[in-house]
Amino acid sequence: MKGLHQQSSLLSALSKHQLVPIELVEKISADFIKQKKPFVRYLVEDKQYSAANIANILSRSFGYPLIDLSNFDNSLVPDGIRNEKLIRKHNALPLFLRGKVLFVAMSDPTNLDALEEIQFNTGFSTELVLVNEQSLATCIEKILEEDSDALDISDMDAEELAGIDVQENNQEEDNTAAGDKEDAPIVVYINKILLDAIRKGASDLHFEPYEKSYRIRFRIDGILTEVAKPPVSLSSRMAARLKVMSKLDIAERRVPQDGRIKLALSKKKSIDFRVSTLPTMWGEKIVMRILDSSSAMLGIDMLGYAPAQKQIYMDALAQPQGMILVTGPTGSGKTVSLYTGLNILNTDERNISTAEDPVEINLEGINQVQINTKSGLTFPSALRSFLRQDPDIVMVGEIRDLETAEIAIKAAQTGHLVLSTLHTNSAAETLTRLLNMGVPSYNVASSVSIIIAQRLARRLCIQCKEQERIPSSELLAQGFVLEQLNDIKLYKPIGCEQCTGGYKGRVGIYEVIKISDITANLIMTGANSLDIAEQCQKEGYNNLRQSGLEKAALGVTSLEEVNRVTKA
């Protein structure tokens, strides 16, 4: 009966949008009962309906995001949770993990039994993303044909943990405590901590020594959480082990150092960590950033842009020249936004070069340059070289000074598309920041195409969130307008086994503005950021606060979280 109800829901949606003629609904229903295949596949194969049209209609009807699998990197499918029986049974493919959430690609949005069974078997919460039936079938066959050759890190014993492949220094063993046989438990412990961080979806790890204690914290969904307190006597040995793994000088404890770790989980799967050490009063604090290349493969639909904002970004990416600036504080997701755009632009017809410090996400087909100021490879020198390398698209990790800004703007004015970031709080402040650096106003007005300011807010857990009643007077005080009050349904975090404190994953909050002729004239006449922000409001662009309130009104996040990230 449940299958017939699912079939009825799908046919109702398709006939409503006139893809399936109403007079054929009964005949199709009768035919399908004789078939032993998923209903969407039946429609595509037997009735010759367009898989793309079906996917578009079901996405609009059921409200699930639609993603394109044609450029999906199959290596991102989590090796340890591939289950051929479940994949074929439900015609559902686990795509990638974000924190504790497993995103599952399906062509049938009514098959919720599939999500429940995959959740039960994997232990992860599941979220559905809609895909084209034909591309799903192709992707499933390709992935199941591959030899997964993966390590199951969930049940590793001490010997297996110690054997995880890490690219290390060839230093003399007697020069490091990490080389002694007695430190084999440290090797196991550190590897276990790194794997725990990967499983829990952490973005950063903090190893912090104090006078009488030592703590390890993970940053999960933007919030630091203590996960372990090993004995303080292990402080120096743990620091030595991490520095050996990072190819750093273990004898140097007086100055900060930067390194990198590549942790090989299998022959086909590895995770990169960026490592920074800092001498403190009681030892070296070490912070590790997990470099998640899968985040650039999510697709723009998964980042949280409103439809109008997404369209502005896509239109700017389609332009042959101009400058796209992404702004926000550290950890606000600027790199992911930029690389999502680069991934869209990354075709055989384009030459793309990036200058970064550091290179955080590796993308095949893009020429990435790691800035090294000690050797003379700076942002300006890299940009000058790019312009002699026949570029189509240039990405600058960050515009930090006038020289870099001037070269980037010159590139944007001479037929190149330039993407970059700045550390400012809003789109309007980005323009005045460039002017304050010394960039002439006419150059700013003529080169900048769009500005994206962004923050990351925690998503409410859909399993446990509860509706929150807030007086209308308070809603108005928070920034909602009178016309919204009747449609607003706000939710608050509760907390359950599936989430952390009522939240699970993060979503972007964006301010996306296109530089209009009027805004360009304001820049030329020396207007301040308040004047520019006022003009953007007149043109209908939501600021960060308004975008955050919209996310809260849709039940994606809480009003409390919006206040935290937009500083009401």
XYZ file of C-alpha atoms in Angstrom:
568
model
C 0.000 0.000 0.000
C 2.839 2.363 0.823
C 4.302 1.926 -2.691
C 0.946 2.724 -4.277
C 0.642 5.866 -2.166
C 4.136 6.986 -3.264
C 3.237 6.311 -6.896
C 0.011 8.308 -6.502
C 1.884 11.281 -4.996
C 4.388 11.302 -7.828
C 1.750 11.030 -10.547
C -0.275 13.797 -8.919
C 2.739 16.144 -8.997
C 3.631 15.255 -12.603
C 0.072 15.598 -13.902
C -0.352 18.906 -12.051
C 2.573 20.270 -14.066
C 1.112 18.698 -17.240
C 4.059 16.370 -17.842
C 1.787 13.320 -17.564
C -1.645 13.875 -19.195
C -4.445 13.425 -16.676
C -6.187 10.898 -18.922
C -3.135 8.590 -18.775
C -2.784 8.541 -14.995
C -5.052 5.504 -14.458
C -3.453 3.561 -17.309
C 0.075 4.260 -16.021
C -0.971 3.211 -12.505
C -2.331 -0.080 -13.806
C 0.772 -0.741 -15.928
C 3.140 0.003 -13.080
C 1.603 -2.612 -10.768
C 2.944 -5.296 -13.152
C 6.476 -3.845 -13.083
C 9.254 -4.684 -10.626
C 11.338 -1.533 -10.835
C 11.409 1.946 -9.172
C 8.507 4.087 -10.377
C 10.594 7.006 -11.713
C 12.777 4.555 -13.628
C 9.610 2.955 -15.012
C 8.422 6.345 -16.283
C 11.769 7.166 -17.875
C 12.427 3.772 -19.462
C 8.968 2.545 -20.416
C 7.057 5.747 -21.029
C 9.923 7.781 -22.512
C 9.288 10.773 -20.269
C 12.242 13.146 -19.867
C 14.296 12.331 -16.765
C 15.385 15.992 -16.539
C 11.787 17.270 -16.684
C 10.660 14.780 -14.042
C 13.516 15.804 -11.729
C 12.769 19.531 -12.139
C 9.059 19.093 -11.413
C 9.612 16.842 -8.380
C 12.164 19.278 -6.977
C 9.671 22.142 -7.182
C 6.760 20.049 -5.930
C 8.443 18.412 -2.946
C 10.934 21.170 -2.048
C 14.155 19.128 -2.224
C 17.333 20.598 -3.785
C 18.171 19.340 -7.284
C 21.826 18.683 -8.052
C 23.664 17.705 -11.221
C 25.632 14.442 -11.029
C 27.287 14.873 -14.435
C 30.384 16.539 -12.922
C 30.268 14.764 -9.557
C 33.586 13.394 -8.303
C 32.884 9.729 -7.549
C 35.793 9.546 -5.109
C 33.778 11.721 -2.696
C 31.295 8.897 -2.065
C 32.196 7.669 1.457
C 34.011 4.360 1.007
C 33.132 2.877 4.384
C 29.359 3.125 3.943
C 28.878 1.844 0.412
C 26.327 -0.967 0.572
C 25.521 -2.393 -2.846
C 22.423 -4.208 -1.585
C 20.889 -1.004 -0.160
C 21.914 1.109 -3.148
C 20.260 -1.253 -5.610
C 17.242 -1.963 -3.405
C 16.305 1.691 -3.023
C 17.950 3.224 -6.110
C 19.630 5.604 -3.652
C 23.300 6.643 -3.592
C 25.084 8.115 -0.540
C 26.957 11.125 -1.954
C 28.943 12.854 0.774
C 29.139 13.586 4.483
C 28.776 17.083 5.944
C 29.324 16.874 9.685
C 27.021 14.117 10.928
C 24.685 14.358 7.938
C 24.859 11.931 5.012
C 23.404 13.385 1.808
C 21.669 10.721 -0.286
C 20.922 11.119 -4.000
C 17.532 9.790 -5.101
C 15.210 10.302 -8.061
C 12.076 9.529 -6.014
C 11.412 12.023 -3.174
C 8.581 9.899 -1.729
C 10.767 6.897 -0.883
C 11.434 7.895 2.715
C 11.876 4.233 3.687
C 15.216 4.368 1.867
C 16.461 7.238 4.034
C 15.379 5.458 7.218
C 17.096 2.195 6.277
C 20.316 3.941 5.168
C 20.295 5.959 8.409
C 19.848 2.779 10.449
C 22.639 0.951 8.632
C 25.189 3.788 8.577
C 24.483 5.517 11.890
C 24.396 8.917 10.172
C 21.439 11.241 9.839
C 20.286 11.409 6.229
C 19.094 14.198 3.964
C 17.663 13.726 0.482
C 18.871 15.515 -2.628
C 17.048 14.995 -5.913
C 18.884 13.910 -9.044
C 18.080 13.020 -12.626
C 17.157 9.293 -12.855
C 19.396 8.650 -15.844
C 22.464 10.310 -14.307
C 21.760 8.506 -11.009
C 21.703 5.121 -12.735
C 24.953 5.896 -14.557
C 26.673 7.106 -11.386
C 25.540 4.057 -9.378
C 26.890 1.627 -11.962
C 30.195 3.473 -12.239
C 30.749 3.573 -8.484
C 29.735 -0.036 -7.844
C 32.113 -1.183 -10.567
C 35.046 0.469 -8.830
C 37.136 -1.371 -6.304
C 36.427 0.572 -3.107
C 39.625 -0.661 -1.455
C 38.750 1.328 1.654
C 39.711 1.137 5.289
C 36.927 0.732 7.846
C 38.168 3.136 10.489
C 35.286 2.518 12.879
C 36.585 -0.834 14.201
C 40.358 -0.400 13.949
C 42.489 -1.878 16.671
C 45.676 -0.277 18.000
C 47.944 -1.987 15.477
C 45.801 -0.856 12.543
C 45.594 2.711 13.851
C 49.364 2.856 14.195
C 49.729 1.649 10.619
C 47.778 4.456 8.945
C 49.961 5.957 6.247
C 51.235 9.450 6.992
C 53.849 11.203 4.844
C 56.571 11.922 7.408
C 60.059 13.368 7.636
C 63.126 11.216 7.312
C 64.627 12.606 10.490
C 66.982 10.736 12.739
C 64.948 8.735 15.231
C 67.194 9.648 18.131
C 66.423 13.344 17.510
C 62.740 12.971 18.305
C 60.732 11.448 21.075
C 58.192 10.407 18.453
C 60.711 7.992 17.011
C 61.117 5.958 20.210
C 59.370 2.629 20.566
C 57.846 3.800 23.829
C 55.850 6.382 21.874
C 53.887 3.834 19.849
C 50.817 4.569 22.063
C 51.157 8.268 21.164
C 51.056 7.354 17.458
C 47.882 5.341 18.022
C 46.287 8.057 20.161
C 47.015 10.890 17.705
C 45.718 8.866 14.751
C 42.560 8.059 16.678
C 42.002 11.756 17.483
C 42.415 12.702 13.796
C 40.007 9.997 12.668
C 37.471 10.987 15.337
C 37.621 14.572 14.050
C 36.941 13.379 10.492
C 34.020 11.195 11.593
C 32.449 13.976 13.655
C 32.706 16.499 10.833
C 35.076 18.853 12.671
C 36.655 21.734 10.765
C 39.516 22.431 13.221
C 41.394 20.638 16.007
C 43.050 22.466 18.921
C 45.820 20.849 21.009
C 46.341 23.166 23.993
C 48.938 22.841 26.788
C 48.497 24.596 30.148
C 50.441 24.568 33.404
C 48.465 21.757 35.033
C 46.320 20.391 32.240
C 46.132 19.615 28.550
C 42.999 19.712 26.443
C 41.945 18.814 22.912
C 39.010 20.605 21.305
C 37.165 20.169 17.995
C 35.363 22.947 16.162
C 32.101 21.399 14.979
C 29.536 23.537 13.129
C 31.544 26.620 14.110
C 31.548 25.932 17.871
C 34.550 24.663 19.864
C 33.867 21.590 22.016
C 36.279 19.840 24.398
C 36.714 16.179 23.440
C 39.679 14.957 25.495
C 41.995 15.849 28.407
C 45.128 13.695 28.123
C 47.777 13.857 30.883
C 49.779 17.080 30.791
C 52.964 14.982 30.964
C 52.301 13.923 27.347
C 52.311 17.506 26.094
C 55.787 17.588 24.565
C 55.543 14.085 23.096
C 52.226 14.845 21.413
C 53.606 18.095 19.995
C 56.671 16.249 18.689
C 54.524 13.598 17.022
C 52.287 16.174 15.319
C 55.332 18.137 14.111
C 56.942 15.012 12.659
C 53.707 14.240 10.809
C 53.631 17.852 9.547
C 57.267 17.818 8.368
C 58.220 20.597 10.782
C 61.450 21.165 12.709
C 60.873 19.401 16.031
C 63.935 21.005 17.593
C 62.547 24.520 17.045
C 60.113 25.399 19.822
C 60.593 29.183 20.004
C 58.902 30.394 16.802
C 55.613 29.549 15.066
C 55.706 27.032 12.222
C 53.280 26.003 9.491
C 52.994 22.577 7.913
C 50.678 20.078 6.319
C 49.630 16.459 6.894
C 48.227 14.042 4.332
C 46.472 11.188 6.104
C 45.916 8.241 3.753
C 42.790 6.319 4.756
C 43.066 4.018 1.731
C 44.758 3.856 -1.656
C 42.053 6.123 -3.077
C 41.036 8.259 -0.102
C 43.157 10.760 1.811
C 42.496 13.751 4.031
C 44.679 16.876 4.239
C 45.307 18.877 7.406
C 46.845 22.353 7.599
C 48.952 22.643 10.760
C 50.008 25.717 12.726
C 52.176 25.702 15.856
C 52.427 28.545 18.360
C 54.837 28.733 21.334
C 52.953 29.508 24.571
C 54.041 29.732 28.199
C 53.466 26.026 28.810
C 54.382 24.464 25.483
C 53.360 24.575 21.856
C 49.699 25.028 20.983
C 48.905 23.244 17.727
C 45.850 24.003 15.595
C 44.929 21.807 12.647
C 42.458 22.743 9.897
C 40.819 19.870 8.014
C 40.944 20.736 4.327
C 37.699 19.365 2.926
C 37.884 19.164 -0.869
C 34.344 17.728 -1.008
C 32.917 21.083 0.109
C 33.746 22.590 -3.296
C 31.845 19.756 -5.000
C 28.539 20.301 -3.216
C 27.175 22.564 -5.924
C 25.791 26.049 -5.530
C 22.309 24.767 -4.629
C 23.632 23.284 -1.379
C 25.232 26.472 -0.055
C 22.038 28.279 0.972
C 21.782 31.115 -1.554
C 18.292 32.518 -2.075
C 17.133 32.036 -5.711
C 17.679 35.713 -6.604
C 21.139 35.706 -4.971
C 22.137 32.518 -6.779
C 21.087 34.035 -10.108
C 23.216 37.155 -9.542
C 26.243 34.972 -8.758
C 25.683 32.706 -11.771
C 25.245 35.710 -14.087
C 28.526 37.193 -12.829
C 30.335 33.881 -13.387
C 29.052 33.860 -16.961
C 30.663 37.229 -17.723
C 34.007 37.215 -19.597
C 35.521 39.896 -17.353
C 35.002 41.804 -14.131
C 35.665 41.190 -10.448
C 33.719 39.033 -7.988
C 34.548 39.783 -4.341
C 33.584 37.522 -1.426
C 33.866 39.029 2.055
C 33.423 37.977 5.625
C 35.410 37.024 8.734
C 37.682 33.978 8.977
C 35.642 30.781 8.955
C 32.615 32.259 7.201
C 32.869 29.978 4.159
C 34.454 32.412 1.675
C 36.781 29.767 0.225
C 33.921 27.334 -0.378
C 31.906 30.031 -2.175
C 34.875 30.885 -4.400
C 35.730 27.280 -5.187
C 32.117 26.436 -5.923
C 32.252 29.169 -8.561
C 35.607 27.936 -9.876
C 34.239 24.398 -10.088
C 31.399 25.681 -12.282
C 33.902 27.528 -14.499
C 36.399 24.649 -14.648
C 36.129 23.408 -18.243
C 38.617 22.381 -20.911
C 38.072 25.686 -22.725
C 39.277 27.876 -19.847
C 42.690 28.549 -18.330
C 42.227 29.117 -14.568
C 45.026 30.144 -12.206
C 44.853 30.794 -8.466
C 47.246 32.410 -5.988
C 46.539 31.299 -2.417
C 48.083 31.378 1.032
C 47.588 28.555 1.755
C 46.069 26.326 -0.937
C 43.176 24.742 0.952
C 41.248 22.804 -1.683
C 42.868 20.906 -4.536
C 40.924 20.940 -7.803
C 41.974 19.008 -10.898
C 42.289 21.263 -13.943
C 43.081 24.459 -12.012
C 46.641 25.847 -11.762
C 47.091 26.554 -8.064
C 50.052 28.541 -6.745
C 51.085 28.456 -3.089
C 52.326 31.891 -1.990
C 55.764 31.820 -0.336
C 56.882 35.291 0.733
C 60.236 34.027 2.071
C 61.267 32.935 -1.418
C 59.818 36.045 -3.053
C 56.619 34.461 -4.390
C 54.046 37.039 -3.290
C 50.498 37.781 -4.432
C 51.651 40.640 -6.719
C 54.448 38.584 -8.305
C 52.134 35.619 -8.848
C 49.492 37.862 -10.441
C 52.032 39.428 -12.791
C 53.078 35.955 -13.898
C 49.454 34.894 -14.384
C 48.899 37.772 -16.817
C 51.751 36.415 -18.959
C 50.246 32.902 -18.897
C 47.243 33.539 -21.180
C 44.637 33.362 -18.382
C 40.860 33.409 -18.691
C 40.083 33.353 -14.975
C 42.230 34.409 -12.030
C 41.546 33.790 -8.355
C 43.430 35.724 -5.670
C 43.144 34.169 -2.215
C 42.959 37.577 -0.533
C 43.509 41.211 -1.481
C 45.736 42.439 1.342
C 47.433 45.537 -0.034
C 47.286 48.240 -2.693
C 49.726 46.526 -5.057
C 47.686 43.315 -5.157
C 44.443 45.287 -5.552
C 45.788 47.335 -8.460
C 47.026 44.291 -10.402
C 43.761 42.397 -9.783
C 41.701 45.365 -10.960
C 43.893 45.763 -14.022
C 43.269 42.111 -14.867
C 39.497 42.582 -14.426
C 39.574 45.571 -16.787
C 41.547 43.800 -19.519
C 39.308 40.862 -20.350
C 39.781 38.538 -17.390
C 37.340 37.313 -14.752
C 38.885 37.840 -11.305
C 37.637 36.284 -8.044
C 38.998 37.253 -4.649
C 38.225 37.814 -0.962
C 38.514 40.657 1.538
C 38.032 40.723 5.280
C 35.166 43.188 5.705
C 31.822 42.959 7.476
C 29.443 43.914 4.661
C 29.276 44.449 0.912
C 29.172 48.240 1.210
C 32.237 48.288 3.490
C 34.150 46.268 0.878
C 33.928 49.119 -1.606
C 35.112 51.721 0.902
C 37.906 49.376 2.000
C 39.270 49.312 -1.555
C 39.048 53.108 -1.705
C 40.844 53.399 1.643
C 43.627 51.151 0.337
C 44.273 53.828 -2.297
C 42.542 52.297 -5.324
C 41.123 55.144 -7.477
C 37.335 55.328 -7.285
C 36.913 55.091 -11.077
C 38.825 51.784 -11.064
C 36.622 50.349 -8.314
C 33.425 51.499 -10.054
C 34.423 50.084 -13.433
C 35.870 46.735 -12.373
C 33.800 45.296 -9.487
C 30.808 43.285 -10.773
C 29.274 41.801 -7.615
C 30.072 41.562 -3.918
C 29.062 38.654 -1.681
C 29.187 39.125 2.085
C 28.520 35.970 4.074
C 28.295 34.206 7.423
C 27.736 30.590 8.430
C 24.862 29.741 10.785
C 24.097 26.370 12.355
C 21.165 24.469 10.869
C 18.395 23.348 13.197
C 18.091 19.591 13.585
C 14.958 18.535 11.717
C 14.459 15.610 14.129
C 14.025 17.609 17.324
C 13.393 21.299 16.562
C 10.264 22.762 18.153
C 8.164 25.730 17.166
C 8.822 28.824 19.239
C 6.189 31.403 20.153
C 7.498 34.961 20.152
C 5.299 38.091 20.618
C 4.706 40.189 17.512
C 6.239 43.232 19.176
C 9.485 41.331 19.729
C 9.515 40.054 16.132
C 9.174 43.624 14.862
C 11.970 44.711 17.178
C 14.186 41.931 15.792
C 13.759 43.250 12.252
C 10.787 41.414 10.759
C 8.277 43.559 8.886
C 4.551 43.666 9.549
C 3.683 41.817 6.324
C 5.747 38.797 7.420
C 4.164 38.215 10.808
C 1.282 35.998 9.649
C 3.571 33.592 7.769
C 6.450 33.315 10.237
C 7.072 29.988 11.969
C 10.161 30.198 14.149
C 11.799 27.161 15.708
C 14.177 26.624 18.617
C 16.884 23.985 19.214
C 16.125 21.124 21.612
C 18.826 18.490 21.230
C 18.728 14.755 20.505
C 20.992 11.820 19.649
C 21.101 12.908 16.015
C 22.546 16.391 16.597
C 24.730 18.619 18.765
C 22.685 20.892 21.013
C 19.783 21.006 18.587
C 21.882 21.864 15.530
C 23.239 19.726 12.698
C 25.372 21.154 9.903
C 25.612 24.764 8.748
C 24.004 26.982 6.135
C 25.239 30.178 4.512
C 23.655 33.571 5.109
C 24.430 35.931 2.249
C 24.302 39.537 1.124
C 24.738 39.570 -2.676
C 24.738 42.900 -4.494
C 25.324 43.762 -8.119
C 27.048 47.077 -8.750
C 24.461 49.164 -10.578
C 25.080 52.404 -12.468
C 23.718 54.395 -9.518
C 25.975 52.568 -7.056
C 28.940 53.122 -9.384
C 28.175 56.858 -9.439
C 28.082 56.890 -5.624
C 31.530 55.275 -5.563
C 32.830 57.856 -8.055
C 31.553 60.731 -5.917
C 33.201 59.401 -2.742
C 30.070 58.155 -0.940
C 30.602 56.357 2.364
C 29.510 52.783 3.189
C 26.231 53.962 4.769
C 25.214 55.763 1.555
C 26.093 52.690 -0.531
C 24.214 50.355 1.843
C 21.143 52.609 1.659
C 21.215 52.495 -2.135
C 21.506 48.677 -2.092
C 18.393 48.542 0.107
C 16.521 50.747 -2.362
C 17.485 48.358 -5.150
C 16.001 45.441 -3.207
C 19.153 43.630 -2.043
C 18.818 41.956 1.358
C 21.592 42.691 3.842
C 23.006 39.934 6.055
C 20.492 40.575 8.824
C 17.498 40.374 6.487
C 18.833 37.210 4.841
C 19.354 35.652 8.264
C 15.803 36.489 9.341
C 14.511 34.853 6.152
C 16.416 31.661 7.036
C 14.876 31.744 10.524
C 11.379 32.307 9.104
C 11.841 29.237 6.881
C 12.761 27.114 9.903
C 16.302 26.488 8.633
C 17.952 28.047 11.686
C 16.882 29.719 14.917
C 16.475 33.404 15.682
C 19.063 32.960 18.430
C 21.592 31.684 15.883
C 20.822 34.528 13.473
C 21.477 36.988 16.299
C 24.778 35.242 17.046
C 26.171 35.502 13.513
C 24.674 38.806 12.362
C 25.145 40.723 15.631
C 21.672 42.181 15.975
